[in-house]
Amino acid sequence: MSEAIAAYDPAVDAPAHHHPIYDYDSGPPVERGKFAIWLFLATEIMFFSGLIGAYIVLRSAAKSWPDPAERLAVDLTAGNTFILIMSSWTMVKAVFAAKKGDQGGLVRWLIGTILIGSVFVGIQVFEYIELYHHGALPSVDIFWSTFYAMTGFHGTHVVIGVIWNLCVLIGALRGKYTAKNNLGVELAGLYWHFVDLVWVLLFTIVYLF
Amino acid sequence: MSHDHAHADAGHDDHGHDHGGHFSENKILFQLLVFTVLEVGWGLAGKHFGWNKLSLWGGLLFFAFLKGWLIAVYFMHLKFEGWVVKSLILPTPFLVMVIMGYVMPDVADAESPLAHPVGSAVDPATGRVIEDIGPQWSKPDAEHDKGH
């Protein structure tokens, strides 16, 4: 009996009605996670476009609009923009380290990204506190309403990105990511870069226009 | 290949082919930082010298979109993605323009702009518009300097 089992060759002995096994996936020709994150990012673009569109309408309809440079610390925020761009660069480094299977590099660059992202959030919180002490509340006028709506929603996205990167860091410390299995790092990276991209536009529209 | 040069590997591609996506993240970072300096400089110079809004805003938008393009194409690897990802994301600029197109009539045909100018407030008790509502409008730095 055991000799019969050993002699069984599926290619020859399998019944003729058995279907061949294809290396085939009926889904889209891209990883499901990546498909989902890009679809999500497309909706996020529309979300921020709605906010910016509302800002344009309100600003254009206002009889007057104050110069943002007279109300906001443009120099501080320009520095903060540098910081967020730097964090995008460290995230690129983390993704490349993951793809090379460099566990140490992945952990180091992720920690760098998290720290720099936290500094960005810290500076934004500092800015909010300063503005609060000077009576600049969202209820004061439409300038502050739109300012807090746009920068607040973006800041929330940065906080979520920091938390997401922390989760990825925990996974990296546990050895979850390898040179062949690193999609989780890449997805977090895509979200983080998107947050950076949105800030580049918001900084221009809110602080420099 | 130097350490700072990265490749788009098969995992970045819809079909598993290598599109040869080589770029230097250090160079992209440098360009982003330079464009940010130029953008801030453009904004400050434009306001200082009283440039018209078309020049000021046009320049600012140019730098902003240039930086956004660098981030999307290189950092987000959009350049090296296949048709599926591109078809997901490329319609959104068109949709954004549709949104902006729809809100423009609200701007152009606004018969009743905001009830009072920004920088003023409505007194809830009397309903009267107060044109100057005090020092809380001044920039925090200027306020801080006044204290000294």
Coordinates of C-alpha atoms in Angstrom, one line a residue:
Chain A
M1 CA 0.0 0.0 0.0
S2 CA 2.7 2.4 1.0
E3 CA 4.6 1.6 -2.3
A4 CA 1.5 2.5 -4.2
I5 CA 1.3 5.9 -2.5
A6 CA 4.9 6.6 -3.1
A7 CA 4.5 5.7 -6.8
Y8 CA 1.6 8.1 -7.2
D9 CA 2.4 10.9 -9.6
P10 CA -0.4 13.5 -9.8
A11 CA 0.7 14.6 -13.3
V12 CA 0.2 11.1 -14.6
D13 CA -2.2 9.4 -12.3
A14 CA -4.7 12.2 -11.4
P15 CA -8.2 11.8 -12.9
A16 CA -8.6 13.6 -16.2
H17 CA -11.5 15.8 -14.9
H18 CA -9.2 17.5 -12.3
H19 CA -8.7 21.2 -13.2
P20 CA -5.1 22.4 -13.5
I21 CA -3.9 24.8 -10.9
Y22 CA -3.1 28.2 -12.4
D23 CA -0.8 30.7 -10.9
Y24 CA -3.6 33.2 -11.3
D25 CA -5.3 35.9 -9.3
S26 CA -8.6 37.4 -10.4
G27 CA -8.0 40.6 -8.5
P28 CA -6.4 43.8 -9.9
P29 CA -2.8 43.4 -10.9
V30 CA -1.5 45.2 -7.8
E31 CA -1.4 44.2 -4.1
R32 CA -4.8 44.6 -2.4
G33 CA -3.3 46.8 0.3
K34 CA -1.7 49.2 -2.1
F35 CA -4.9 49.3 -4.2
A36 CA -6.9 50.2 -1.0
I37 CA -4.4 52.8 0.2
W38 CA -4.4 54.6 -3.1
L39 CA -8.1 54.5 -3.3
F40 CA -8.2 56.0 0.2
L41 CA -5.7 58.7 -0.7
A42 CA -7.9 59.6 -3.7
T43 CA -10.8 60.2 -1.3
E44 CA -8.5 62.2 1.0
I45 CA -7.6 64.4 -1.9
M46 CA -11.3 65.2 -2.4
F47 CA -11.7 65.8 1.3
F48 CA -9.0 68.4 1.5
S49 CA -10.1 69.9 -1.8
G50 CA -13.5 70.5 -0.2
L51 CA -11.9 72.4 2.6
I52 CA -9.7 74.4 0.3
G53 CA -12.7 75.1 -2.0
A54 CA -14.7 76.4 1.0
Y55 CA -11.7 78.6 2.0
I56 CA -11.5 80.1 -1.5
V57 CA -15.3 80.8 -1.6
L58 CA -15.2 82.4 1.9
R59 CA -12.1 84.4 1.2
S60 CA -13.3 85.6 -2.2
A61 CA -16.7 86.6 -0.7
A62 CA -15.2 88.5 2.2
K63 CA -15.0 92.3 1.9
S64 CA -11.5 92.2 3.2
W65 CA -9.1 89.5 4.2
P66 CA -6.1 90.1 6.6
D67 CA -2.6 89.4 5.5
P68 CA -1.7 86.0 7.0
A69 CA 1.8 87.2 7.7
E70 CA 0.4 89.8 10.1
R71 CA -1.5 87.2 12.1
L72 CA 0.6 84.0 11.8
A73 CA 4.2 83.2 12.5
V74 CA 5.2 82.4 8.9
D75 CA 8.9 81.9 9.8
L76 CA 8.1 79.3 12.4
T77 CA 5.8 77.4 10.1
A78 CA 8.3 77.6 7.2
G79 CA 10.7 75.8 9.6
N80 CA 8.0 73.3 10.4
T81 CA 7.5 72.7 6.7
F82 CA 11.2 71.9 6.5
I83 CA 10.7 69.4 9.4
L84 CA 7.8 67.6 7.7
I85 CA 9.7 67.3 4.4
M86 CA 12.7 65.9 6.4
S87 CA 10.3 63.3 7.9
S88 CA 9.2 62.3 4.4
W89 CA 12.8 61.7 3.5
T90 CA 13.5 59.5 6.6
M91 CA 10.3 57.6 5.6
V92 CA 11.7 56.9 2.2
K93 CA 14.9 55.7 3.8
A94 CA 12.8 53.4 6.1
V95 CA 10.9 51.9 3.1
F96 CA 14.2 51.3 1.2
A97 CA 15.8 49.7 4.3
A98 CA 12.7 47.4 4.6
K99 CA 13.0 46.4 0.9
K100 CA 16.7 45.5 1.4
G101 CA 15.9 43.5 4.5
D102 CA 17.9 45.8 6.7
Q103 CA 16.1 45.5 10.0
G104 CA 18.3 47.8 11.9
G105 CA 18.0 50.5 9.2
L106 CA 14.3 50.1 9.1
V107 CA 14.0 50.6 12.9
R108 CA 16.3 53.6 12.9
W109 CA 14.6 55.4 10.1
L110 CA 11.2 54.7 11.5
I111 CA 12.2 56.1 14.8
G112 CA 13.6 59.2 13.1
T113 CA 10.3 59.6 11.2
I114 CA 8.3 59.3 14.3
L115 CA 10.4 61.8 16.2
I116 CA 10.5 64.3 13.5
G117 CA 6.7 63.9 12.9
S118 CA 6.2 64.4 16.7
V119 CA 8.3 67.6 16.5
F120 CA 6.0 68.9 13.8
V121 CA 2.9 68.2 15.9
G122 CA 4.6 69.8 18.9
I123 CA 5.3 73.0 17.0
Q124 CA 1.8 73.1 15.7
V125 CA 0.4 72.7 19.3
F126 CA 2.8 75.4 20.5
E127 CA 1.4 77.7 17.7
Y128 CA -2.2 76.9 18.7
I129 CA -1.4 77.7 22.4
E130 CA 0.2 81.0 21.5
L131 CA -2.7 81.9 19.3
Y132 CA -5.2 80.9 22.0
H133 CA -3.4 83.1 24.5
H134 CA -3.8 86.0 22.1
G135 CA -7.5 85.4 21.7
A136 CA -7.4 83.9 18.2
L137 CA -10.2 81.3 18.5
P138 CA -12.1 79.7 15.7
S139 CA -15.2 81.6 16.7
V140 CA -13.6 85.0 16.4
D141 CA -13.9 85.4 12.6
I142 CA -13.9 83.5 9.4
F143 CA -10.1 83.8 9.0
W144 CA -9.5 81.8 12.2
S145 CA -12.3 79.4 11.4
T146 CA -10.8 78.4 8.1
F147 CA -7.3 78.4 9.6
Y148 CA -8.2 76.0 12.4
A149 CA -10.3 73.8 10.1
M150 CA -7.6 73.3 7.5
T151 CA -4.5 73.1 9.8
G152 CA -6.5 71.1 12.5
F153 CA -7.7 68.4 10.1
H154 CA -4.2 68.2 8.7
G155 CA -2.6 68.0 12.2
T156 CA -5.0 65.2 13.0
H157 CA -3.8 63.3 9.9
V158 CA -0.2 63.8 11.1
V159 CA -1.0 62.4 14.6
I160 CA -2.7 59.4 12.9
G161 CA 0.4 59.0 10.8
V162 CA 2.7 59.1 13.8
I163 CA 0.5 56.4 15.5
W164 CA 0.5 54.3 12.3
N165 CA 4.3 54.6 12.1
L166 CA 4.5 53.5 15.8
C167 CA 2.5 50.4 15.0
V168 CA 4.8 49.7 12.1
L169 CA 7.8 50.2 14.4
I170 CA 6.5 47.7 16.8
G171 CA 6.0 45.2 14.0
A172 CA 9.6 45.9 12.8
L173 CA 11.0 45.3 16.3
R174 CA 9.2 42.0 16.3
G175 CA 10.8 41.1 13.0
K176 CA 7.5 41.2 11.0
Y177 CA 9.0 42.8 7.9
T178 CA 11.5 41.2 5.6
A179 CA 12.9 42.0 2.2
K180 CA 10.0 40.1 0.6
N181 CA 7.3 41.1 3.1
N182 CA 7.3 44.8 3.7
L183 CA 4.0 46.1 2.2
G184 CA 3.0 47.3 5.7
V185 CA 5.9 49.7 5.8
E186 CA 5.2 50.9 2.2
L187 CA 1.6 51.6 2.9
A188 CA 2.4 53.6 6.0
G189 CA 5.0 55.5 3.9
L190 CA 2.4 56.3 1.2
Y191 CA 0.1 57.8 3.8
W192 CA 2.9 59.8 5.4
H193 CA 4.1 61.2 2.1
F194 CA 0.5 62.2 1.3
V195 CA 0.3 64.1 4.6
D196 CA 3.5 65.9 3.7
L197 CA 2.2 66.7 0.2
V198 CA -1.0 68.2 1.6
W199 CA 0.9 70.3 4.0
V200 CA 3.0 71.7 1.2
L201 CA -0.2 73.0 -0.5
L202 CA -1.8 74.1 2.8
F203 CA 1.3 76.0 3.9
T204 CA 1.2 78.0 0.6
I205 CA -2.5 78.7 0.7
V206 CA -3.0 79.4 4.4
Y207 CA 0.3 81.1 5.3
L208 CA 1.7 82.7 2.1
F209 CA -1.4 83.8 0.1
Chain B
M1 CA 25.3 52.3 -7.1
S2 CA 25.7 54.7 -4.2
H3 CA 23.9 54.0 -1.0
D4 CA 21.4 56.9 -1.4
H5 CA 20.2 55.6 -4.8
A6 CA 17.1 53.6 -4.6
H7 CA 15.4 51.3 -7.0
A8 CA 11.8 50.5 -7.8
D9 CA 11.7 46.8 -7.3
A10 CA 9.2 44.3 -8.6
G11 CA 7.0 45.0 -5.6
H12 CA 6.3 48.5 -6.8
D13 CA 5.0 47.3 -10.1
D14 CA 1.6 46.1 -11.2
H15 CA 3.0 43.3 -13.3
G16 CA 6.2 42.4 -11.6
H17 CA 8.4 44.0 -14.2
D18 CA 11.3 46.3 -13.3
H19 CA 10.7 49.7 -14.7
G20 CA 14.2 50.8 -13.7
G21 CA 12.9 53.4 -11.2
H22 CA 16.2 54.9 -10.1
F23 CA 16.2 58.1 -8.1
S24 CA 18.2 59.7 -5.4
E25 CA 16.1 60.6 -2.4
N26 CA 18.8 63.0 -1.2
K27 CA 18.6 65.0 -4.4
I28 CA 14.8 65.1 -4.2
L29 CA 15.1 66.3 -0.5
F30 CA 17.5 69.0 -1.6
Q31 CA 15.2 70.2 -4.3
L32 CA 12.3 70.3 -1.9
L33 CA 14.2 72.3 0.6
V34 CA 15.4 74.7 -2.1
F35 CA 12.0 75.2 -3.6
T36 CA 10.6 75.9 -0.1
V37 CA 13.1 78.6 0.5
L38 CA 12.3 80.1 -3.0
E39 CA 8.6 79.9 -2.3
V40 CA 8.8 81.7 1.1
G41 CA 11.1 84.2 -0.5
W42 CA 8.7 84.7 -3.4
G43 CA 5.8 85.2 -1.0
L44 CA 7.7 87.7 1.3
A45 CA 9.2 89.6 -1.7
G46 CA 5.8 89.8 -3.4
K47 CA 4.1 91.3 -0.4
H48 CA 7.0 93.6 0.3
F49 CA 7.2 95.0 -3.2
G50 CA 3.5 95.0 -3.7
W51 CA 3.4 92.6 -6.7
N52 CA 0.0 92.0 -8.3
K53 CA -1.9 89.0 -7.1
L54 CA -1.5 87.1 -10.4
S55 CA 2.3 87.2 -10.1
L56 CA 2.3 86.5 -6.3
W57 CA -0.2 83.7 -6.3
G58 CA 0.9 82.3 -9.6
G59 CA 4.5 82.0 -8.4
L60 CA 3.4 80.5 -5.0
L61 CA 1.2 77.9 -6.7
F62 CA 4.0 77.1 -9.1
F63 CA 6.4 76.2 -6.3
A64 CA 3.7 74.4 -4.3
F65 CA 2.7 72.2 -7.2
L66 CA 6.3 71.6 -8.1
K67 CA 7.0 70.3 -4.6
G68 CA 3.8 68.3 -4.5
W69 CA 4.7 66.8 -7.9
L70 CA 8.2 65.8 -6.6
I71 CA 6.7 64.1 -3.5
A72 CA 4.0 62.3 -5.4
V73 CA 6.2 61.1 -8.3
Y74 CA 9.3 60.2 -6.4
F75 CA 8.7 59.7 -2.7
M76 CA 5.3 58.1 -3.3
H77 CA 6.8 56.2 -6.3
L78 CA 3.9 57.1 -8.6
K79 CA 6.3 57.4 -11.5
F80 CA 7.1 53.7 -11.2
E81 CA 3.6 52.4 -10.5
G82 CA 1.5 50.6 -13.1
W83 CA -1.7 51.6 -14.8
V84 CA -4.0 50.4 -11.9
V85 CA -2.6 52.8 -9.3
K86 CA -2.3 55.6 -11.9
S87 CA -5.9 55.2 -13.0
L88 CA -6.9 55.4 -9.3
I89 CA -5.2 58.7 -8.6
L90 CA -5.0 60.5 -11.9
P91 CA -8.7 61.3 -12.2
T92 CA -8.6 63.2 -8.9
P93 CA -7.0 66.4 -10.2
F94 CA -9.8 66.6 -12.8
L95 CA -12.4 66.0 -10.0
V96 CA -10.8 68.7 -7.9
M97 CA -11.1 71.1 -10.9
V98 CA -14.8 70.1 -11.1
I99 CA -15.3 70.9 -7.4
M100 CA -13.6 74.3 -7.9
G101 CA -15.6 74.9 -11.0
Y102 CA -18.8 74.3 -9.0
V103 CA -17.9 76.6 -6.2
M104 CA -16.8 79.4 -8.4
P105 CA -20.3 80.7 -9.1
D106 CA -20.6 81.1 -5.3
V107 CA -17.7 83.4 -5.6
A108 CA -18.5 85.3 -8.8
D109 CA -22.2 85.7 -8.2
A110 CA -22.0 86.5 -4.5
E111 CA -24.5 89.2 -4.0
S112 CA -24.3 89.2 -0.3
P113 CA -20.7 88.7 0.8
L114 CA -20.0 88.0 4.4
A115 CA -22.0 90.2 6.7
H116 CA -19.0 92.0 8.1
P117 CA -15.4 92.4 7.1
V118 CA -12.9 90.0 8.5
G119 CA -11.2 91.7 11.3
S120 CA -14.5 93.0 12.7
A121 CA -17.2 91.3 14.7
V122 CA -20.9 91.5 15.3
D123 CA -21.9 92.6 18.8
P124 CA -24.4 89.8 19.8
A125 CA -26.3 92.2 22.1
T126 CA -26.9 95.0 19.6
G127 CA -26.3 93.3 16.2
R128 CA -23.9 96.2 15.4
V129 CA -20.7 95.6 13.4
I130 CA -17.7 96.5 15.5
E131 CA -14.9 97.4 13.0
D132 CA -12.0 97.1 15.3
I133 CA -12.3 94.6 18.1
G134 CA -9.0 95.2 19.8
P135 CA -5.4 94.0 20.2
Q136 CA -6.2 90.3 20.0
W137 CA -6.0 90.8 16.2
S138 CA -2.3 91.7 16.2
K139 CA 0.3 89.1 15.4
P140 CA 1.6 87.3 18.6
D141 CA 5.2 88.3 18.0
A142 CA 4.2 92.0 17.6
E143 CA 2.2 91.8 20.8
H144 CA 5.1 90.2 22.5
D145 CA 7.4 92.9 21.3
K146 CA 5.0 95.6 22.6
G147 CA 5.2 94.1 26.1
H148 CA 8.9 94.7 26.1

